[in-house]
PDB file of C-alpha atoms in Angstrom:
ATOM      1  CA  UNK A   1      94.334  76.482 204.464  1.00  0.00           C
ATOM      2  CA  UNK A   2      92.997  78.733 201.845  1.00  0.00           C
ATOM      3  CA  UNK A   3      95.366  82.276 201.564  1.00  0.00           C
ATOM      4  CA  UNK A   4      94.207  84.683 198.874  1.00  0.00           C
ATOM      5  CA  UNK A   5      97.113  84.118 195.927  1.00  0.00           C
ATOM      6  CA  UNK A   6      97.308  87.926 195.488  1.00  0.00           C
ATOM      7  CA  UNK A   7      99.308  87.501 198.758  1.00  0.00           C
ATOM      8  CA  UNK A   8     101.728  85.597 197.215  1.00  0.00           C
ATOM      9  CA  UNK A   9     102.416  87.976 194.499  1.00  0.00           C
ATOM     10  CA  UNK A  10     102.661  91.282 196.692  1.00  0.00           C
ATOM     11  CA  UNK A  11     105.411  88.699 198.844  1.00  0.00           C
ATOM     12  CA  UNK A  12     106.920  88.081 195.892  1.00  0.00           C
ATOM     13  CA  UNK A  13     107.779  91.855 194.739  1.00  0.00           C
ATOM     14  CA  UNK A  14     108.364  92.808 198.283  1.00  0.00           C
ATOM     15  CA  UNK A  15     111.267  90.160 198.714  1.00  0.00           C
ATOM     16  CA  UNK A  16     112.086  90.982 195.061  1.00  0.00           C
ATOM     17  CA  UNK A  17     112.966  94.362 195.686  1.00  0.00           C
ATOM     18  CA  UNK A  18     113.620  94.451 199.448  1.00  0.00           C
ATOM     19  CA  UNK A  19     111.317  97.097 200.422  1.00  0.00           C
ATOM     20  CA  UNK A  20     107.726  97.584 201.209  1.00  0.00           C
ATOM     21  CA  UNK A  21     107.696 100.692 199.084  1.00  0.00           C
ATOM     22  CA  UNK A  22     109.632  99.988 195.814  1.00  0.00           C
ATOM     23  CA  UNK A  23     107.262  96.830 195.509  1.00  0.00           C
ATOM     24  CA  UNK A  24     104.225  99.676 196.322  1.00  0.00           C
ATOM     25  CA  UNK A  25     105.201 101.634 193.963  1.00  0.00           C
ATOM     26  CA  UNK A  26     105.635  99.089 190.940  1.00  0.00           C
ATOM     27  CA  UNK A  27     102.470  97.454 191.914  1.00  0.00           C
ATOM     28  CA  UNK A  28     100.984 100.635 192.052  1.00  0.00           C
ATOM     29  CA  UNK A  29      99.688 100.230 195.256  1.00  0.00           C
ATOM     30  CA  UNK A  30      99.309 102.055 198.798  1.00  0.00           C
ATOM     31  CA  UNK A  31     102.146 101.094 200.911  1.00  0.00           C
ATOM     32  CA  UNK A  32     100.102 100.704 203.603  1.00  0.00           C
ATOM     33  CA  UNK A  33      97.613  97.881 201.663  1.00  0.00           C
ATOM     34  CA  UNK A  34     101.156  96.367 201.040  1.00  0.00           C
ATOM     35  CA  UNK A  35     102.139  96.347 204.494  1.00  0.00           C
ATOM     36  CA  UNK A  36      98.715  94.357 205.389  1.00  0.00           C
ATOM     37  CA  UNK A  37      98.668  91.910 203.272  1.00  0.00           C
ATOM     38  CA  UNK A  38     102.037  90.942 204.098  1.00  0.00           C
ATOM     39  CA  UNK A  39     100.559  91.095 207.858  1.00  0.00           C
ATOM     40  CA  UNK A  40      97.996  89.250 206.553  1.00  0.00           C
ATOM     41  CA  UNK A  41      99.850  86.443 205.158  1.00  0.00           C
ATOM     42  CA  UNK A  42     102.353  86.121 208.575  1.00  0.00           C
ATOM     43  CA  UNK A  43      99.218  85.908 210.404  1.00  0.00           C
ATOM     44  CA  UNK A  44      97.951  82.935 208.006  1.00  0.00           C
ATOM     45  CA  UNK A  45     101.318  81.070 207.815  1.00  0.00           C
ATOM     46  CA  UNK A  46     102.154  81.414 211.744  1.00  0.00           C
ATOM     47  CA  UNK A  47     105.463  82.805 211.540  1.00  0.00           C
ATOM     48  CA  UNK A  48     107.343  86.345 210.407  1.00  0.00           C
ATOM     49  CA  UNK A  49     108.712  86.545 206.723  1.00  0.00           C
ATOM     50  CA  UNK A  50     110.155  89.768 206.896  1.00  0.00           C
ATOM     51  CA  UNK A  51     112.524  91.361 209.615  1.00  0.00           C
ATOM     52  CA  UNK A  52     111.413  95.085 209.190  1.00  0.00           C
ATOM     53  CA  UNK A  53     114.646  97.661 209.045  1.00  0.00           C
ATOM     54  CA  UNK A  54     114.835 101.818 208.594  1.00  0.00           C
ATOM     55  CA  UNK A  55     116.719 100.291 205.464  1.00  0.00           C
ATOM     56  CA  UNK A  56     113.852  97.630 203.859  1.00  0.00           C
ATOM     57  CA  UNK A  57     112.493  94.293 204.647  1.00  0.00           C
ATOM     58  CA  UNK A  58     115.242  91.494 204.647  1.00  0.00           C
ATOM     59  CA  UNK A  59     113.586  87.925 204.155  1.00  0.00           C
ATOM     60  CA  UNK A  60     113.695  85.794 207.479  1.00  0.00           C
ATOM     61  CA  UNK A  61     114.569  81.593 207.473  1.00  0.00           C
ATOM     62  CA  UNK A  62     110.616  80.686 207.090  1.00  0.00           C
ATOM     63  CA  UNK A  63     110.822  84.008 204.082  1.00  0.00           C
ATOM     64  CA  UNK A  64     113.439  82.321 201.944  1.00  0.00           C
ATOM     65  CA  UNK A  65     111.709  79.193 202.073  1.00  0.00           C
ATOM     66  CA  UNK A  66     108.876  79.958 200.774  1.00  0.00           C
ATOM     67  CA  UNK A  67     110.377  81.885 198.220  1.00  0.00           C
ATOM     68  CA  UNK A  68     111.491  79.059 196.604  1.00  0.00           C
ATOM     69  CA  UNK A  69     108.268  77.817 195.957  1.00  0.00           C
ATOM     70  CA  UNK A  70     107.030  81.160 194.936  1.00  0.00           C
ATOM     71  CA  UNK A  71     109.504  81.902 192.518  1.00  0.00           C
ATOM     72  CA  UNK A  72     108.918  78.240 191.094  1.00  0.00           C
ATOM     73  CA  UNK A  73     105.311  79.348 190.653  1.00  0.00           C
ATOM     74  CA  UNK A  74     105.565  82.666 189.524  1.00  0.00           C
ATOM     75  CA  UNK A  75     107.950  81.314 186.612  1.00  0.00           C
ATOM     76  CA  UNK A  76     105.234  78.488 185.811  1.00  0.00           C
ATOM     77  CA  UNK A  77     102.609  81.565 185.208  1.00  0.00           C
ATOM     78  CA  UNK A  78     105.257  83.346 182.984  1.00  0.00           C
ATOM     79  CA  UNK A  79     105.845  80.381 180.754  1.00  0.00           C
ATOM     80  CA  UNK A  80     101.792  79.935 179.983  1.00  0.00           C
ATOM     81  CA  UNK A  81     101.670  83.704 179.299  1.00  0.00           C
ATOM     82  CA  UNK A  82     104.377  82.853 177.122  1.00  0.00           C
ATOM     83  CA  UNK A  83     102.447  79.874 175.392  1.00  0.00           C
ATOM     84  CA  UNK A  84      99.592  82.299 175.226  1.00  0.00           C
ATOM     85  CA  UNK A  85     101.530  84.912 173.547  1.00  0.00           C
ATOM     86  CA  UNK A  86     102.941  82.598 171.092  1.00  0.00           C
ATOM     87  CA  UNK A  87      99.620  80.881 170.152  1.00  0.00           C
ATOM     88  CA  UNK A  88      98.431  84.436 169.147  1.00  0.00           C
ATOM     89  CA  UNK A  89     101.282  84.461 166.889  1.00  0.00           C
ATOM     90  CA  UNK A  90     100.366  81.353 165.242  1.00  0.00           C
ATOM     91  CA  UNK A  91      96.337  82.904 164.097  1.00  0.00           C
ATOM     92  CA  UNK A  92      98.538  84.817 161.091  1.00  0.00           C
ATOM     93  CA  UNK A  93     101.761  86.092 159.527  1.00  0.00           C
ATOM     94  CA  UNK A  94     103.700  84.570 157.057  1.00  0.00           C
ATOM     95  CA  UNK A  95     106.972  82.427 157.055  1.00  0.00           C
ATOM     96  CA  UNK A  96     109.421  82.420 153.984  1.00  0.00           C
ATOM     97  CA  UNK A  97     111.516  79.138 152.724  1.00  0.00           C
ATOM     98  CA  UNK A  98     114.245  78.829 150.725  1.00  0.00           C
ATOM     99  CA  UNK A  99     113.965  75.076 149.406  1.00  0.00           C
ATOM    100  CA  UNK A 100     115.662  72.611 146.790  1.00  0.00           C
ATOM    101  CA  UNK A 101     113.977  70.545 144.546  1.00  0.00           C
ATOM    102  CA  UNK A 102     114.816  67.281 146.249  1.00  0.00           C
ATOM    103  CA  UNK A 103     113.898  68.997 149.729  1.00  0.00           C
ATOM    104  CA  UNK A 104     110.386  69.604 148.258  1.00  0.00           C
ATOM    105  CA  UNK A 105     109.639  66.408 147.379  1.00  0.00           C
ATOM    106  CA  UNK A 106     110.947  64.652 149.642  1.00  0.00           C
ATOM    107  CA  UNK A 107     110.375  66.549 152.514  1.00  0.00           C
ATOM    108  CA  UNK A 108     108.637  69.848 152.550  1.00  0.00           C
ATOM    109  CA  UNK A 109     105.735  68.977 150.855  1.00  0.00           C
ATOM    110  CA  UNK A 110     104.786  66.569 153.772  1.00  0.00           C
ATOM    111  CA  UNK A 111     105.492  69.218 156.527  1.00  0.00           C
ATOM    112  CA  UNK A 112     103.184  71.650 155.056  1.00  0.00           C
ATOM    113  CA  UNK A 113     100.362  69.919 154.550  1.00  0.00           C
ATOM    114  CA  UNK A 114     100.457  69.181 158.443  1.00  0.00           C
ATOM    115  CA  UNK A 115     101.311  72.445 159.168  1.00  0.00           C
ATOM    116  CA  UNK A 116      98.548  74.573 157.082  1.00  0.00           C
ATOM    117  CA  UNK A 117      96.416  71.840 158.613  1.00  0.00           C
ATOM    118  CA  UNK A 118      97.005  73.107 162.115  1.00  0.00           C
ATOM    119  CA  UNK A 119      97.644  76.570 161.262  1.00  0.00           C
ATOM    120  CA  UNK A 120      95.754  77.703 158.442  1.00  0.00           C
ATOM    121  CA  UNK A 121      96.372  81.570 158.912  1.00  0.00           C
ATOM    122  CA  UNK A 122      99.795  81.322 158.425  1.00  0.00           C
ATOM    123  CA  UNK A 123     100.787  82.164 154.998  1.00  0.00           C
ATOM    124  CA  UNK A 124     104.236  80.490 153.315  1.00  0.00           C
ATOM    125  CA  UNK A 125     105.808  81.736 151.157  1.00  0.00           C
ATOM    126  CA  UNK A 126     108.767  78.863 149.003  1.00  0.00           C
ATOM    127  CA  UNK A 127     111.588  80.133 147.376  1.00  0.00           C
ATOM    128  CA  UNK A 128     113.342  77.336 144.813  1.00  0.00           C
ATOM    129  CA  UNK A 129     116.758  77.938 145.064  1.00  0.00           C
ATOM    130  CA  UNK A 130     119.537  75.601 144.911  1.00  0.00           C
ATOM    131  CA  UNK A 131     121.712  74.765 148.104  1.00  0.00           C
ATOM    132  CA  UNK A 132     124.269  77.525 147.603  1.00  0.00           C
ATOM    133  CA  UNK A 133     121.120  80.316 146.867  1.00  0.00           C
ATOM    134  CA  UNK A 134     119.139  78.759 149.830  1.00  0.00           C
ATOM    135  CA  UNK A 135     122.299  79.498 152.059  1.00  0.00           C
ATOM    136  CA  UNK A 136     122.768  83.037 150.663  1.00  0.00           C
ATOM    137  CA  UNK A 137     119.219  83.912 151.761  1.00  0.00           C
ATOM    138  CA  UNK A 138     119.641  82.629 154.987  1.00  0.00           C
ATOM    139  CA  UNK A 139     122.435  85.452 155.452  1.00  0.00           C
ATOM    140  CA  UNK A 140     120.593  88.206 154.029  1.00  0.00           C
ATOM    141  CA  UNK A 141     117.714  87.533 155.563  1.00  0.00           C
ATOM    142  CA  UNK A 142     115.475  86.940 152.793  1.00  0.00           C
ATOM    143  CA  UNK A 143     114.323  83.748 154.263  1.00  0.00           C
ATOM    144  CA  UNK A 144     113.478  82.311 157.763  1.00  0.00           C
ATOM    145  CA  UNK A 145     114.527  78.993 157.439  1.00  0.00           C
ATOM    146  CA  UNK A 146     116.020  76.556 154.400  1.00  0.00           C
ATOM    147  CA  UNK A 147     115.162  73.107 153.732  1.00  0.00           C
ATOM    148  CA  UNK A 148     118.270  71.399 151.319  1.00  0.00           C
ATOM    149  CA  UNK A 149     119.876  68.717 150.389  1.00  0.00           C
ATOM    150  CA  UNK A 150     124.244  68.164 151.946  1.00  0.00           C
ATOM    151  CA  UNK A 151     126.705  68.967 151.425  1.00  0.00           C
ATOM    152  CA  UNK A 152     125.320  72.403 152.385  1.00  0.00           C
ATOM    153  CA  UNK A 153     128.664  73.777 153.221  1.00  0.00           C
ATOM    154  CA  UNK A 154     127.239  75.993 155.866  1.00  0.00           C
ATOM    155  CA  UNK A 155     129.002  77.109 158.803  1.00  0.00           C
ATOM    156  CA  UNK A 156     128.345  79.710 161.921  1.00  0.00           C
ATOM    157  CA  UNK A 157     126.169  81.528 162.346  1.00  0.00           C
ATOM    158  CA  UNK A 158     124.091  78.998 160.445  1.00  0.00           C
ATOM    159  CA  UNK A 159     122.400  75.930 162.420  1.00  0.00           C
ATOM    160  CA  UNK A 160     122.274  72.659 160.257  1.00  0.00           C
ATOM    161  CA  UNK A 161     119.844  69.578 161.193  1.00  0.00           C
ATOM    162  CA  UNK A 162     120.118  66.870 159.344  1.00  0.00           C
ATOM    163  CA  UNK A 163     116.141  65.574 159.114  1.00  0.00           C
ATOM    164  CA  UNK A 164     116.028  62.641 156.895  1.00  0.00           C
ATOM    165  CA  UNK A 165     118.062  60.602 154.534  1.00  0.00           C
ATOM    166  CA  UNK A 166     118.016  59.191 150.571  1.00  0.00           C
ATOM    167  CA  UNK A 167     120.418  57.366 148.212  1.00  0.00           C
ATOM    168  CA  UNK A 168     121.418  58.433 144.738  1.00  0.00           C
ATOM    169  CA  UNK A 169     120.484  56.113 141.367  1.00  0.00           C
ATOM    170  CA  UNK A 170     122.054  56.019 138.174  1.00  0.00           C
ATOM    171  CA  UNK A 171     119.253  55.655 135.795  1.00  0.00           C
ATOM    172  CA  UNK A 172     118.491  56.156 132.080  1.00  0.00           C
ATOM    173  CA  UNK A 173     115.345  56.096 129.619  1.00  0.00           C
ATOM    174  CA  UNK A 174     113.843  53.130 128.051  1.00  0.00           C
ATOM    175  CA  UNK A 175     115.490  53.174 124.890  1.00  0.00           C
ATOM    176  CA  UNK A 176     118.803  52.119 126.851  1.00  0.00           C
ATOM    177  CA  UNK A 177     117.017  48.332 127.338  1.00  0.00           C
ATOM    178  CA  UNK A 178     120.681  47.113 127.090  1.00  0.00           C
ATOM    179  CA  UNK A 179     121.548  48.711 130.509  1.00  0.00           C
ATOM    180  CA  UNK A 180     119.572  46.475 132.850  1.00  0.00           C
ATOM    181  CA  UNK A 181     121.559  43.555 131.693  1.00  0.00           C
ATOM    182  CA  UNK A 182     125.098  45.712 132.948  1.00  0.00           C
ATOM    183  CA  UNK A 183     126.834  46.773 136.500  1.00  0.00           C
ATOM    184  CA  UNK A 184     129.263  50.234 135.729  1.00  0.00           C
ATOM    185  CA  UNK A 185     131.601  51.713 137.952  1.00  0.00           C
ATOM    186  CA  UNK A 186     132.333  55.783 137.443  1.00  0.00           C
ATOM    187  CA  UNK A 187     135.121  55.288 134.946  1.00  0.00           C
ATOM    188  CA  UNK A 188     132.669  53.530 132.391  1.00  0.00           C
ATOM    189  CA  UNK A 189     130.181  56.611 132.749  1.00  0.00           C
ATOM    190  CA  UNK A 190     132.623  58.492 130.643  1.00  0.00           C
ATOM    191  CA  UNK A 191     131.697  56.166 127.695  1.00  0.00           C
ATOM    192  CA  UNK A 192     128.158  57.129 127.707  1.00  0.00           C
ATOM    193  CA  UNK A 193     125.934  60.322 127.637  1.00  0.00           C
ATOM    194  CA  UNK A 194     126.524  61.738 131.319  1.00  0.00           C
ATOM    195  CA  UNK A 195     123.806  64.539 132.379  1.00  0.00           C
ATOM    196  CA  UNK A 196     124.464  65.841 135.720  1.00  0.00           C
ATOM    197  CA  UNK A 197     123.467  68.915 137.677  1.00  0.00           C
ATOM    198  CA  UNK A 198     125.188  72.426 137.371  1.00  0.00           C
ATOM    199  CA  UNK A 199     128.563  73.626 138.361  1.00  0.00           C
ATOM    200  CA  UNK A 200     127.402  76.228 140.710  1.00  0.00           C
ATOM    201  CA  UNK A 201     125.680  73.471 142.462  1.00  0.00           C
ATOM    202  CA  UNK A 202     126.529  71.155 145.789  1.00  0.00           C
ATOM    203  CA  UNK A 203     125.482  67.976 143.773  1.00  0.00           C
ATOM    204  CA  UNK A 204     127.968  68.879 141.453  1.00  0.00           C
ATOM    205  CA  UNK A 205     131.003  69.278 144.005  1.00  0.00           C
ATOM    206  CA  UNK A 206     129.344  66.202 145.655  1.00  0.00           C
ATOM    207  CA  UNK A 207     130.088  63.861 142.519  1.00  0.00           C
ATOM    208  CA  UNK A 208     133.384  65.623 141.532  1.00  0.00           C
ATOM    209  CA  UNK A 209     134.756  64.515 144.779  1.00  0.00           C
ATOM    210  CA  UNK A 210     133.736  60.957 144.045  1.00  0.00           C
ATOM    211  CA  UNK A 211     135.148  61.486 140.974  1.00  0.00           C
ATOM    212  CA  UNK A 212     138.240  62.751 142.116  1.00  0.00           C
ATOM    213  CA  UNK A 213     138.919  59.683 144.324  1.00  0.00           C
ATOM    214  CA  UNK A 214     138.662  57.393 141.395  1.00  0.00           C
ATOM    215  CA  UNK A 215     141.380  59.869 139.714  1.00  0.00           C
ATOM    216  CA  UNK A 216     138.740  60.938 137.302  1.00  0.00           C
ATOM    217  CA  UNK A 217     137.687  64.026 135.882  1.00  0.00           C
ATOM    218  CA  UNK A 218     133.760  64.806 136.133  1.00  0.00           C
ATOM    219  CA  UNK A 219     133.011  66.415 132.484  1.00  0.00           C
ATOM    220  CA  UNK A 220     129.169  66.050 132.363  1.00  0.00           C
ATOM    221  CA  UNK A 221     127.921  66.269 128.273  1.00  0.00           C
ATOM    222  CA  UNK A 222     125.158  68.094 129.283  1.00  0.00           C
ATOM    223  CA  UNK A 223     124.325  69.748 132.306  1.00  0.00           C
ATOM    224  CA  UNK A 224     120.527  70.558 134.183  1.00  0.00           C
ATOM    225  CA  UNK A 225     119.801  73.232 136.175  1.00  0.00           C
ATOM    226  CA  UNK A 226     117.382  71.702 138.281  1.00  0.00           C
ATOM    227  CA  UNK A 227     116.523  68.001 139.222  1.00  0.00           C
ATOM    228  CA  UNK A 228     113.439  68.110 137.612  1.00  0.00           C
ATOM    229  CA  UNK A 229     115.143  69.188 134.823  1.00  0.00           C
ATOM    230  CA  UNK A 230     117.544  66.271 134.837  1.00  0.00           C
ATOM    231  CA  UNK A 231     114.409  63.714 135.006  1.00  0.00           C
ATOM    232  CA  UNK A 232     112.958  65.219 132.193  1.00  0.00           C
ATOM    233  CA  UNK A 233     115.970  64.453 129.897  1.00  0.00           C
ATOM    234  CA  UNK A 234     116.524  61.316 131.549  1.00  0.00           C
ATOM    235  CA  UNK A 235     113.328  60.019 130.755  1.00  0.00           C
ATOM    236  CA  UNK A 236     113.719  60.972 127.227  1.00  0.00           C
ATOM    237  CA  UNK A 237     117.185  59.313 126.737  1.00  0.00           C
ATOM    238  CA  UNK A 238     119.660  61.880 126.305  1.00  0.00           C
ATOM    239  CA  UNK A 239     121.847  60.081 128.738  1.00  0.00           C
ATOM    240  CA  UNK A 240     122.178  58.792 131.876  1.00  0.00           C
ATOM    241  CA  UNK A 241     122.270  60.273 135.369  1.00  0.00           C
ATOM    242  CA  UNK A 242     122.071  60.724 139.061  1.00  0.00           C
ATOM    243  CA  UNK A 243     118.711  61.079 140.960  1.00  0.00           C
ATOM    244  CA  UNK A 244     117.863  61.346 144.179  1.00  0.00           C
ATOM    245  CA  UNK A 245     115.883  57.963 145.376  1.00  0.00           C
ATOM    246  CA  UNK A 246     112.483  60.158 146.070  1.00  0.00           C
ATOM    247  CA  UNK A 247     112.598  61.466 142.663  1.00  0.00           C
ATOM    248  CA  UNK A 248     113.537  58.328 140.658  1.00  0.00           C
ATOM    249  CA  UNK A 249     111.533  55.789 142.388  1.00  0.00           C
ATOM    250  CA  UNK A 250     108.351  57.152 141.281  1.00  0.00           C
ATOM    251  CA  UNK A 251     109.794  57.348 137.944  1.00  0.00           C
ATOM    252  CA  UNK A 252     111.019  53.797 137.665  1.00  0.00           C
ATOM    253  CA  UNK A 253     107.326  52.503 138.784  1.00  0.00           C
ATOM    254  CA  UNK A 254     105.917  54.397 136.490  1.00  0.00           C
ATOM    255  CA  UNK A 255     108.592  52.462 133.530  1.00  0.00           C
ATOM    256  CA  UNK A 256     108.953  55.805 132.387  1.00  0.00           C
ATOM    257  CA  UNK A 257     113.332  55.746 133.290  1.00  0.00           C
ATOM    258  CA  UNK A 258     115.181  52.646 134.956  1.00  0.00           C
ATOM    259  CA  UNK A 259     117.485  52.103 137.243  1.00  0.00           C
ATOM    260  CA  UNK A 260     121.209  50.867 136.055  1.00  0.00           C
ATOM    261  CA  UNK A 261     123.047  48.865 138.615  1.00  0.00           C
ATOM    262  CA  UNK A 262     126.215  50.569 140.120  1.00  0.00           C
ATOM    263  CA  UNK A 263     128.905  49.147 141.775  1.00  0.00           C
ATOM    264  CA  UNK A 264     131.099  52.222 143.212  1.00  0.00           C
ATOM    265  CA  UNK A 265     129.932  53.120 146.403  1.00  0.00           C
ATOM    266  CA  UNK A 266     127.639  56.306 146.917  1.00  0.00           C
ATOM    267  CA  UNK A 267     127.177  57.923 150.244  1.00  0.00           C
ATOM    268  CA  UNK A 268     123.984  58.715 151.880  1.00  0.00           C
ATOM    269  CA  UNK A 269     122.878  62.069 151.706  1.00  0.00           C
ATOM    270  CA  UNK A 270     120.759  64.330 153.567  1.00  0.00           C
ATOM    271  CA  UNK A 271     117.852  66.678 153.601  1.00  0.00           C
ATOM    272  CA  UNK A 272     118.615  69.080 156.345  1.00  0.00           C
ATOM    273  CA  UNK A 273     116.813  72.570 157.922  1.00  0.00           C
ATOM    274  CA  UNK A 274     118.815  75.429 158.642  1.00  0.00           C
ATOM    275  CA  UNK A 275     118.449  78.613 159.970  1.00  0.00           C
ATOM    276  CA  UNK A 276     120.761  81.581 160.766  1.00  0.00           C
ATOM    277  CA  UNK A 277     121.192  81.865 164.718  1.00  0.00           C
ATOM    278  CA  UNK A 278     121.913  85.557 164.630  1.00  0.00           C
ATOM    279  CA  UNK A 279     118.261  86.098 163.544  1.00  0.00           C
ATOM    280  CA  UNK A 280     115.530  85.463 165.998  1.00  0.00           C
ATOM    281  CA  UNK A 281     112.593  83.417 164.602  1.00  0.00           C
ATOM    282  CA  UNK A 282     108.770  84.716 164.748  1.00  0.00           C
ATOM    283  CA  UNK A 283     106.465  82.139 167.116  1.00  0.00           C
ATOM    284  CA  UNK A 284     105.250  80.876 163.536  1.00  0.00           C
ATOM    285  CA  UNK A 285     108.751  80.346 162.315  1.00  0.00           C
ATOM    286  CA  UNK A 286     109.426  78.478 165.048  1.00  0.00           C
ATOM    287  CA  UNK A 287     106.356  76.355 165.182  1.00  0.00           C
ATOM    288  CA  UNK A 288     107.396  75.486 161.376  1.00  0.00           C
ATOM    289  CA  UNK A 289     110.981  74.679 162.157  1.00  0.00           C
ATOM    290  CA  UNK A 290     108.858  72.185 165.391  1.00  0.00           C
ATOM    291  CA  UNK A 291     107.049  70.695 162.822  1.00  0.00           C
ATOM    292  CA  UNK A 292     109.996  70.225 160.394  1.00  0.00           C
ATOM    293  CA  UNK A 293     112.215  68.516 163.227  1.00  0.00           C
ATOM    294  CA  UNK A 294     108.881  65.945 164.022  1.00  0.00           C
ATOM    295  CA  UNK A 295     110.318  64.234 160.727  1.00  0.00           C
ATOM    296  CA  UNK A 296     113.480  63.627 161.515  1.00  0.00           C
ATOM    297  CA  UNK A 297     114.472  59.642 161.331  1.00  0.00           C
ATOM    298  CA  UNK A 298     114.551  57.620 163.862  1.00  0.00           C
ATOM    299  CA  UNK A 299     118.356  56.359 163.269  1.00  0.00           C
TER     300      UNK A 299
END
């Protein structure tokens, strides 16, 4: 049986609205052509799909089943309009995101090489900011989405994802050779040089609570702004200190810092996405944040 589909659209806004002449008059359309096709398409299917009233046309048995299927279809066709729509919005426009340093590397930089790869109209625009800045932009709205490292502290209306995780080493430059030969705990770093990151920072709360539980006091001798930072003085031996495992590891290859065995437990951490929930995302935003969650770990 072949039935025009038009048919099935001037059904649909006829049982929609209940009335041959509301659905004429959004469709634009003579009510008379309305009331043939319908005619038309009773004829076709073999039975009546209206009962015809002075008040409108009320949907008979064989009406509201096929309704069903019409309204299944007619949402189908909205969703690939949809699609459409959104595909346009991925030919340009530009995304902003607020990112840490360990985020970047260990994260970020992979995501957007597959994603200018796909889309290479869309421009991005990074903001390095630490955790706490990253979350501050998130409520302004300076940025779409952040990419950081926990704790992030965040809470409604942000979103948090955790997306992958890494392990923190103690490590320290080559001119501490006698290190490799020794196992520390937190309460011997307070006999060497300690570097760690800034107060204003979520690595720093992170390692005064581990601190805390020993009953110590976290009283860095020098303290780094950034991780790269950090590295840098690492590497030439003004103390020892805490690096992410996708910074150091490169690092220690390289023999340019080494790793010092530790025996006090250090939890995982995480690189996470967020994103505030009270701001809707643009069809590019959204296609980043779909490529960001692709990397999430399997665990």
């Amino acid at each position: 049986m072949f039935i025009n589909y038009d048919y099935y659209r001037i059904f649909y806004y006829v049982a929609k609205y209940g009335s041959f002449t509301q659905a004429a008059n959004v469709l634009m359309e003579n009510q008379s052509n309305i009331t043939r096709i319908i005619t038309n398409l009773e004829t076709e299917l073999g039975c009546e799909l209206f009962v015809r009233t002075n008040k409108g046309a009320t949907l008979t048995p064989e009406g509201e089943k096929l309704l069903v299927h019409v309204n299944a279809a007619a949402k189908e066709l909205q969703l690939g309009e949809e699609e459409i729509s959104a595909g346009k919005g991925l030919e340009s426009g530009t995304i902003t995101v607020s990112v840490s340093e360990t985020a970047l590397h260990g994260l970020l930089l992979k995501v957007l090489h597959k994603f200018t790869t796909a889309y290479p109209g869309i421009k991005i625009r990074i903001l390095n900011f630490s955790t706490p800045q990253a979350i501050s932009s998130l409520h302004s709205g300076i940025a779409d989405l952040a990419i950081v490292t926990s704790p992030t502290g965040s809470a409604k209306p942000l979103q948090e994802t955790r997306i992958k995780t890494f392990s923190e080493l103690l490590v320290c430059g080559p001119e501490y050779s006698d290190m490799k030969y020794k196992r520390l705990r937190f309460e011997d770093l307070q006999s060497y040089q300690f570097i760690c990151l800034g107060r204003d920072t979520k690595t720093f709360e992170f390692y005064n609570k581990l601190f805390s539980k020993e009953d110590l006091v976290l009283s860095p001798d020098m303290e780094a702004a950034t991780t790269d930072q950090l590295l840098m003085m690492v590497k030439n031996n003004l103390g020892l200190g805490f690096l992410p495992d996708i910074i150091a590891r490169p690092a220690i290859e390289a023999g340019e810092i080494q790793e010092v065995k530790f025996d006090d437990p250090i939890p995982k951490r995480y690189i996470c996405i967020l994103k505030n929930t009270e701001n809707s995302l643009s069809a590019a935003a959204k296609e980043f944040e779909k490529t960001v969650l692709e990397e999430r770990d399997s665990k």
